[in-house]
Short mmCIF file of C-alpha atoms and ligand atoms in Angstrom, two decimals:
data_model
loop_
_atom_site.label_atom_id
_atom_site.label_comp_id
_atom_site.label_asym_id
_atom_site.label_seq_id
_atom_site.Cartn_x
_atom_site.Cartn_y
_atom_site.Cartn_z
CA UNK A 696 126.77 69.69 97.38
CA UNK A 697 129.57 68.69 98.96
CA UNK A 698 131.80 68.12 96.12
CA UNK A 699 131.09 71.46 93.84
CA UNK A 700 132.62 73.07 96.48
CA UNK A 701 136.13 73.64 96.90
CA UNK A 702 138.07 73.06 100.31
CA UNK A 703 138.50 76.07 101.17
CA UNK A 704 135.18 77.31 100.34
CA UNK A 705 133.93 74.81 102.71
CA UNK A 706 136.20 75.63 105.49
CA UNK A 707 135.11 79.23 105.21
CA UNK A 708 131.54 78.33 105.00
CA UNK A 709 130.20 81.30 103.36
CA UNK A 710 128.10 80.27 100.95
CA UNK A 711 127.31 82.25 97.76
CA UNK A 712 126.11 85.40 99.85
CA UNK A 713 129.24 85.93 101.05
CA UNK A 714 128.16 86.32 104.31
CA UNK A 715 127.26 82.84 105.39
CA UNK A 716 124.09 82.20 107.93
CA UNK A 717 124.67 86.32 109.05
CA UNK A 718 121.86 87.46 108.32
CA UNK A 719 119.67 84.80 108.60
CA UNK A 720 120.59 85.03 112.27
CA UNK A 721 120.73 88.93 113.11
CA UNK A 722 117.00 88.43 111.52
CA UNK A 723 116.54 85.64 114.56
CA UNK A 724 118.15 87.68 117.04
CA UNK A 725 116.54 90.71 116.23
CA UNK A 726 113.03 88.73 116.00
CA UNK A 727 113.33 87.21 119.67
CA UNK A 728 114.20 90.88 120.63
CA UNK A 729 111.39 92.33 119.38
CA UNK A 730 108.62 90.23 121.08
CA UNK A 731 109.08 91.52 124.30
CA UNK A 732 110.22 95.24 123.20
CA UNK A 733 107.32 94.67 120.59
CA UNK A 734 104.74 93.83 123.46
CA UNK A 735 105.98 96.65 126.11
CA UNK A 736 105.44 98.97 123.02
CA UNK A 737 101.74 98.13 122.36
CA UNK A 738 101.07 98.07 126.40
CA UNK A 739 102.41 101.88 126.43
CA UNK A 740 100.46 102.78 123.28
CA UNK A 741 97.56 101.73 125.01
CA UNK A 742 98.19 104.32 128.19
CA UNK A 743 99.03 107.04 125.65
CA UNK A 744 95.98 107.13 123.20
CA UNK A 745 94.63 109.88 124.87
CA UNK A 746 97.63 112.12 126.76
CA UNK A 747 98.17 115.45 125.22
CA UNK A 748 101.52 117.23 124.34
CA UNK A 749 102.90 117.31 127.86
CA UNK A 750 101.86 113.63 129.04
CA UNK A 751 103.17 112.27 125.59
CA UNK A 752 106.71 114.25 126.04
CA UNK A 753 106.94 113.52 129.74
CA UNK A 754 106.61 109.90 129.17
CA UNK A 755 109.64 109.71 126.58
CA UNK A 756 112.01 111.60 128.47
CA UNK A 757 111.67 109.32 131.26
CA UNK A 758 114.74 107.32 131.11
CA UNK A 759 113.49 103.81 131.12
CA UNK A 760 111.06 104.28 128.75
CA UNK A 761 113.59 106.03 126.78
CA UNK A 762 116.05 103.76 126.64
CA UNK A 763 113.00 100.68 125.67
CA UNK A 764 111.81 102.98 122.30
CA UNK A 765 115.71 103.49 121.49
CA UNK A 766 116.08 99.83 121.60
CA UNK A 767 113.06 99.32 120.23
CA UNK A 768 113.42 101.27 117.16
CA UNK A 769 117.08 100.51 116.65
CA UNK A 770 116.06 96.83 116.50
CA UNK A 771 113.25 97.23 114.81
CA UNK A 772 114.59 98.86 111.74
CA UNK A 773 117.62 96.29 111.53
CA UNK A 774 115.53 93.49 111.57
CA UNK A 775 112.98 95.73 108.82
CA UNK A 776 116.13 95.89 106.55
CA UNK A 777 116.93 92.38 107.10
CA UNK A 778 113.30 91.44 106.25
CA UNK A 779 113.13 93.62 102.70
CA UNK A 780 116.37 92.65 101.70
CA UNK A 781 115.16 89.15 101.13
CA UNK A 782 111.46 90.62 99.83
CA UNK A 783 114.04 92.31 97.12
CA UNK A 784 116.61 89.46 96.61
CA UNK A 785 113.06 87.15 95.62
CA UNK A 786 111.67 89.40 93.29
CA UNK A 787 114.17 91.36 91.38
CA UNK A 788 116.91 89.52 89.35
CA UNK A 789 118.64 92.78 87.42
CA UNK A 790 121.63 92.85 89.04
CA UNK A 791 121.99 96.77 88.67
CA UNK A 792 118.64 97.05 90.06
CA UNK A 793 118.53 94.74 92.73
CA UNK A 794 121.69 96.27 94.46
CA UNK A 795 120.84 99.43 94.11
CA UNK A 796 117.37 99.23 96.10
CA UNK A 797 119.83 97.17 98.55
CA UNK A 798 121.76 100.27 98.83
CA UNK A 799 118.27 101.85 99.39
CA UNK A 800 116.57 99.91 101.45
CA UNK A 801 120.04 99.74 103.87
CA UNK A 802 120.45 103.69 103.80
CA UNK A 803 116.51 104.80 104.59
CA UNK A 804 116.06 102.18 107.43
CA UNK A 805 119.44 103.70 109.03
CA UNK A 806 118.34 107.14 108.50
CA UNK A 807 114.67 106.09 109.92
CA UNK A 808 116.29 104.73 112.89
CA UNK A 809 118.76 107.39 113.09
CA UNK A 810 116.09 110.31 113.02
CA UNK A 811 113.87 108.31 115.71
CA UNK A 812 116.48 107.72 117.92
CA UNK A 813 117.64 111.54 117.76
CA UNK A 814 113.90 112.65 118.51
CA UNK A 815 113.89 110.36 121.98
CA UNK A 816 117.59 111.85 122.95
CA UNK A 817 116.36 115.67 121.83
CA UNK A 818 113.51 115.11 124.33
CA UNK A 819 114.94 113.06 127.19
CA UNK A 820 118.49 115.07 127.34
CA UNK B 1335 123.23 85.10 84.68
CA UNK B 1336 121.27 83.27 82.72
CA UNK B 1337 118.91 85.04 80.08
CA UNK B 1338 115.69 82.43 80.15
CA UNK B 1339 112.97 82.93 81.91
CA UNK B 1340 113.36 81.18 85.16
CA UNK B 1341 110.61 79.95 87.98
CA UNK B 1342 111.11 82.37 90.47
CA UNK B 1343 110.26 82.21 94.22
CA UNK B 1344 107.66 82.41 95.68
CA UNK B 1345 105.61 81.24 92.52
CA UNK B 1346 101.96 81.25 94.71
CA UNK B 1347 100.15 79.47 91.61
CA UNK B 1348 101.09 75.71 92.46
CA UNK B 1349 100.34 75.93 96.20
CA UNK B 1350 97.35 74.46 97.76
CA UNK B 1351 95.35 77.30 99.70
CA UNK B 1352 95.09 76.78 103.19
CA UNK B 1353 95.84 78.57 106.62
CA UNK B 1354 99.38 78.18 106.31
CA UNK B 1355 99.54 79.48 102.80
CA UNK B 1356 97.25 82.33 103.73
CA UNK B 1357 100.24 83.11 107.04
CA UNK B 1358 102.80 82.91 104.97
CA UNK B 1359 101.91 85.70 102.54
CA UNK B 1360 100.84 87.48 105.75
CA UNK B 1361 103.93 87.63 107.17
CA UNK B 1362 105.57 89.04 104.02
CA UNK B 1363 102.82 91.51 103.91
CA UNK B 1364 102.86 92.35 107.27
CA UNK B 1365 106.36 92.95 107.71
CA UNK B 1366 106.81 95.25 104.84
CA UNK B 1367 103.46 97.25 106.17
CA UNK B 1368 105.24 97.53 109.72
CA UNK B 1369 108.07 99.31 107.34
CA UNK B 1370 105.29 101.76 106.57
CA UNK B 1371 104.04 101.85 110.54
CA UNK B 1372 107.91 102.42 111.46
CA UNK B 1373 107.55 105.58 109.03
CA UNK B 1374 104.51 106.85 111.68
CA UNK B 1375 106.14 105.66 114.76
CA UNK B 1376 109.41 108.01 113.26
CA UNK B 1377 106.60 110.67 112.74
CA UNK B 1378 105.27 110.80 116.28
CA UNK B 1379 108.36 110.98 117.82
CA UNK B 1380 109.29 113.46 115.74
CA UNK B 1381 106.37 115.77 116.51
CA UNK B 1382 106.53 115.67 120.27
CA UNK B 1383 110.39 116.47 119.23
CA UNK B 1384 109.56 119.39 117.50
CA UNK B 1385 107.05 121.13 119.58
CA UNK B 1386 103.23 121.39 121.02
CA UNK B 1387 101.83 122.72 117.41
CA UNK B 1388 103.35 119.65 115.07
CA UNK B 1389 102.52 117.60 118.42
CA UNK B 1390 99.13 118.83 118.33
CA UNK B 1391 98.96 118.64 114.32
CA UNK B 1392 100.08 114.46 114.31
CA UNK B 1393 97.28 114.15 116.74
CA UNK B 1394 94.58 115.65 114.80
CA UNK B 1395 95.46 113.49 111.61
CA UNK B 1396 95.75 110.09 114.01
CA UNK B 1397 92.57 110.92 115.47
CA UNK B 1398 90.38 111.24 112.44
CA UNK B 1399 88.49 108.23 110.99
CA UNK B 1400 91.83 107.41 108.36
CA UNK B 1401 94.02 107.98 111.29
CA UNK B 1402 92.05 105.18 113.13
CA UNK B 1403 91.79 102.76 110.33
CA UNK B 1404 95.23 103.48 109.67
CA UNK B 1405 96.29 102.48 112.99
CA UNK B 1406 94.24 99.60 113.24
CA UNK B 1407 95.48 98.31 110.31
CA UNK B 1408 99.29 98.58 112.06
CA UNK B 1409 98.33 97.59 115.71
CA UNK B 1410 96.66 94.30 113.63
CA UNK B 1411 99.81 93.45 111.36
CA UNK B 1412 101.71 93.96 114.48
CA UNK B 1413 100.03 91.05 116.45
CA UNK B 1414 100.05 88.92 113.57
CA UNK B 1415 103.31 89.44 112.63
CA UNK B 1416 104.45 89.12 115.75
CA UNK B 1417 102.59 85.57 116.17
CA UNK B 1418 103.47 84.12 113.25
CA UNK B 1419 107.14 85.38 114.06
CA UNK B 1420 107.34 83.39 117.24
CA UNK B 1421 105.64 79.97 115.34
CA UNK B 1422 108.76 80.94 112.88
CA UNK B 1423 111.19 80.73 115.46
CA UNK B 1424 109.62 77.52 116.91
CA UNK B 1425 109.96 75.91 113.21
CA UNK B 1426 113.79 77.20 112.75
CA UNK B 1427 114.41 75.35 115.86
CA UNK B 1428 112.56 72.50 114.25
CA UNK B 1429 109.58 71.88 116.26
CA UNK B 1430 105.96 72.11 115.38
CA UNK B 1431 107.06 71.57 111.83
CA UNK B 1432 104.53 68.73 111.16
CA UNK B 1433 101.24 69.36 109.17
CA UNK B 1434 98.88 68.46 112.72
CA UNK B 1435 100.96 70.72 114.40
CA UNK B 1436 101.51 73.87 112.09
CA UNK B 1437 97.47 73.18 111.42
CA UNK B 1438 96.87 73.58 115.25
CA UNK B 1439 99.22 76.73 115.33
CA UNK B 1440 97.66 78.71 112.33
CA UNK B 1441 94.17 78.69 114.69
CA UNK B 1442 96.71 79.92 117.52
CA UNK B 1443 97.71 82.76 115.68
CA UNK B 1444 94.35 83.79 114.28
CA UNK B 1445 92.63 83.77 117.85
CA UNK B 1446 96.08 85.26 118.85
CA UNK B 1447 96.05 87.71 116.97
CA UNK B 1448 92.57 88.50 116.96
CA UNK B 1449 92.11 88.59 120.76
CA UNK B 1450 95.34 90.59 121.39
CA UNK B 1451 94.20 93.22 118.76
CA UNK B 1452 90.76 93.67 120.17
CA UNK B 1453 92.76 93.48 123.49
CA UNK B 1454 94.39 96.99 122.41
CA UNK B 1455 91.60 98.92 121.25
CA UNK B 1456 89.45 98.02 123.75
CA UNK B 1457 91.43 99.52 126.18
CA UNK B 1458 92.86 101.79 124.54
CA UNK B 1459 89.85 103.49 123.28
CA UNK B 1460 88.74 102.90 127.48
CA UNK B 1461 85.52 100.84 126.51
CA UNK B 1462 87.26 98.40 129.32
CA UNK B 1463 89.62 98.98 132.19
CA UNK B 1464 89.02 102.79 132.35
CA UNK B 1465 92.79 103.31 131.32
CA UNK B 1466 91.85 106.70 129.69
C1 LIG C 1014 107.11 91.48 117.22
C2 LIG C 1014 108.17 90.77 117.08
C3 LIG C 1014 108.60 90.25 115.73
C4 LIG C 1014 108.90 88.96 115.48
C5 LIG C 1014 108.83 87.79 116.47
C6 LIG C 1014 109.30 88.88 114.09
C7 LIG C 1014 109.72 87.72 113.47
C8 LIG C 1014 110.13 87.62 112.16
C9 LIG C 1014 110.75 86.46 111.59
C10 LIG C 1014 111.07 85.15 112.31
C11 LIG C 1014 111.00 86.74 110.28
C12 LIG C 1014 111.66 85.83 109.26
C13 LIG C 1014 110.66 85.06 108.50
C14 LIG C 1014 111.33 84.05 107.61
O1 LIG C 1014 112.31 83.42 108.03
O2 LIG C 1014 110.85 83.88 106.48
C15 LIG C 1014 110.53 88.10 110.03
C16 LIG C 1014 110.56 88.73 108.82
C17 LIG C 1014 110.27 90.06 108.62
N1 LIG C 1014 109.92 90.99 109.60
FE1 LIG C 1014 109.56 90.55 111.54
N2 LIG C 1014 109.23 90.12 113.51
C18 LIG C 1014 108.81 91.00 114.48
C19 LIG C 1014 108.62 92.37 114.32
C20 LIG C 1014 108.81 93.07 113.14
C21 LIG C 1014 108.72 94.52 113.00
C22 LIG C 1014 108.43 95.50 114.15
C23 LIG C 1014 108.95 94.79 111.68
C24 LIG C 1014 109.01 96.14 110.98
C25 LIG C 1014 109.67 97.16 111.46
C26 LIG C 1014 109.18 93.54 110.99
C27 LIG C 1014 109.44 93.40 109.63
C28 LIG C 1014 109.76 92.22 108.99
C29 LIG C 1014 109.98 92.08 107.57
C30 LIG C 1014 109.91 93.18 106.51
C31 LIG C 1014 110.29 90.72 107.34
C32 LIG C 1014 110.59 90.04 106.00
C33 LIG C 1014 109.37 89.31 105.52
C34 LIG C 1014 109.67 88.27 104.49
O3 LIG C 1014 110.84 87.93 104.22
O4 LIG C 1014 108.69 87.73 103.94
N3 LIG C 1014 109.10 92.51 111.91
N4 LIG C 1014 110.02 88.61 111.21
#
């Protein structure tokens, strides 16, 4: 490979993405993140099957558990538009296309996490 | 770019079948139905941000019989995803990369993510532990 690229190419080590091994590892980062948000998560689902309106609303605006579901939701969605833009890069190959569901994919998982992070700071402030 | 057809990836047809294979698409799978449970965890939060009555409203739909299923479906991707996630990051730091080892893992992450799933509703539905 070595040789097909030029010098400064190599030096810059950014590859044909552009972006070099970035998002390979924001998708590691984010992954090693997410086990132990991902496991407090399920543990609190657990306690909150059954709580009604005020159980459910007291327990996000405490500011611990607050703070986890920001975290957890702000990582979560990162790492989910890290994940479909290589689901997208594999199976479409129309240029036109594939950037524009890029475009897509990057603007609804910021407004997802945008809109779930406002909920938790509308009910803990 | 080029106009002929082209093998593209992942082209399942030559694989052999086996646990691994059966993981792999799981993960893809999984992952992009987390992107749908992300959509309901967004929803919930949003209810209890709105008020009692939308509160109240999310609640009815989650508990009826395609709220369950629905939920079991996410709670199970969840635990397998999350499984096969951490074997990932054990291969991208290149160990358990063998075919003895990644054959011993795929029964880890079935019983894994079996147990931790049954784990959940157990509990959460209070058949053990008495949590609700
Ligand atoms: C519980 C902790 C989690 C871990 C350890 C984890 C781990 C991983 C890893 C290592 C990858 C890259 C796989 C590869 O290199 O091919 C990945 C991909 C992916 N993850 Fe996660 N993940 C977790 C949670 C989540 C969550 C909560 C979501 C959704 C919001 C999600 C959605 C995705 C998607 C869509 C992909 C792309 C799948 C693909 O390329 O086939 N993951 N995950």
């Amino acid at each position: 490979m070595g040789k097909m690229q030029t010098p400064l190419g190599k030096v810059r080590g950014l590859g044909s993405a552009k972006n070099g091994t970035h998002h390979w590892w924001m998708q590691k980062v984010t992954a090693v993140a997410l086990i132990p948000l991902t496991i407090w998560f399920v543990a609190s689902l657990v306690q909150l099957t059954s709580s009604d309106y005020e159980a459910a609303f007291m327990w996000v605006a405490y500011p611990l558990n607050a703070i986890l579901m920001i975290l957890f939701i702000s990582t979560g969605v990162y790492h989910l538009k890290l994940g479909i833009q290589v689901v997208v890069e594999d199976y479409i190959h129309v240029e036109m296309t594939k950037v524009t569901l890029q475009m897509i994919v990057t603007f609804g998982c910021a407004a997802l996490g945008l809109t779930g992070v406002l909920a938790i700071l509308k009910i803990a402030l | 770019m080029a106009k002929k057809e082209r093998p593209i990836s992942p082209h399942l047809q030559i694989y052999a079948w086996g646990g691994h294979m059966a993981l792999s698409i799981f993960h893809r799978a999984s992952g992009i139905a987390l992107g749908a449970g992300t959509l309901l965890l967004i929803w919930w939060l949003g209810s209890l941000a709105m008020g009692e009555e939308s509160y109240i409203l999310f609640q009815t739909y989650m508990s009826s019989i395609y709220g369950k299923i629905v939920l079991f479906a996410f709670t199970t991707a969840l635990m397998l995803h999350m499984c096969n996630g951490i074997r990932h990051l054990f291969w991208d730091a290149g160990k358990g990369f063998d075919l003895d080892a990644t054959r011993r893992s795929n029964y880890l992450i079935f019983a894994g993510t079996v147990i931790f799933t049954a784990a959940i509703w157990l509990l959460g539905l209070g058949l053990i532990g008495g949590l609700s």
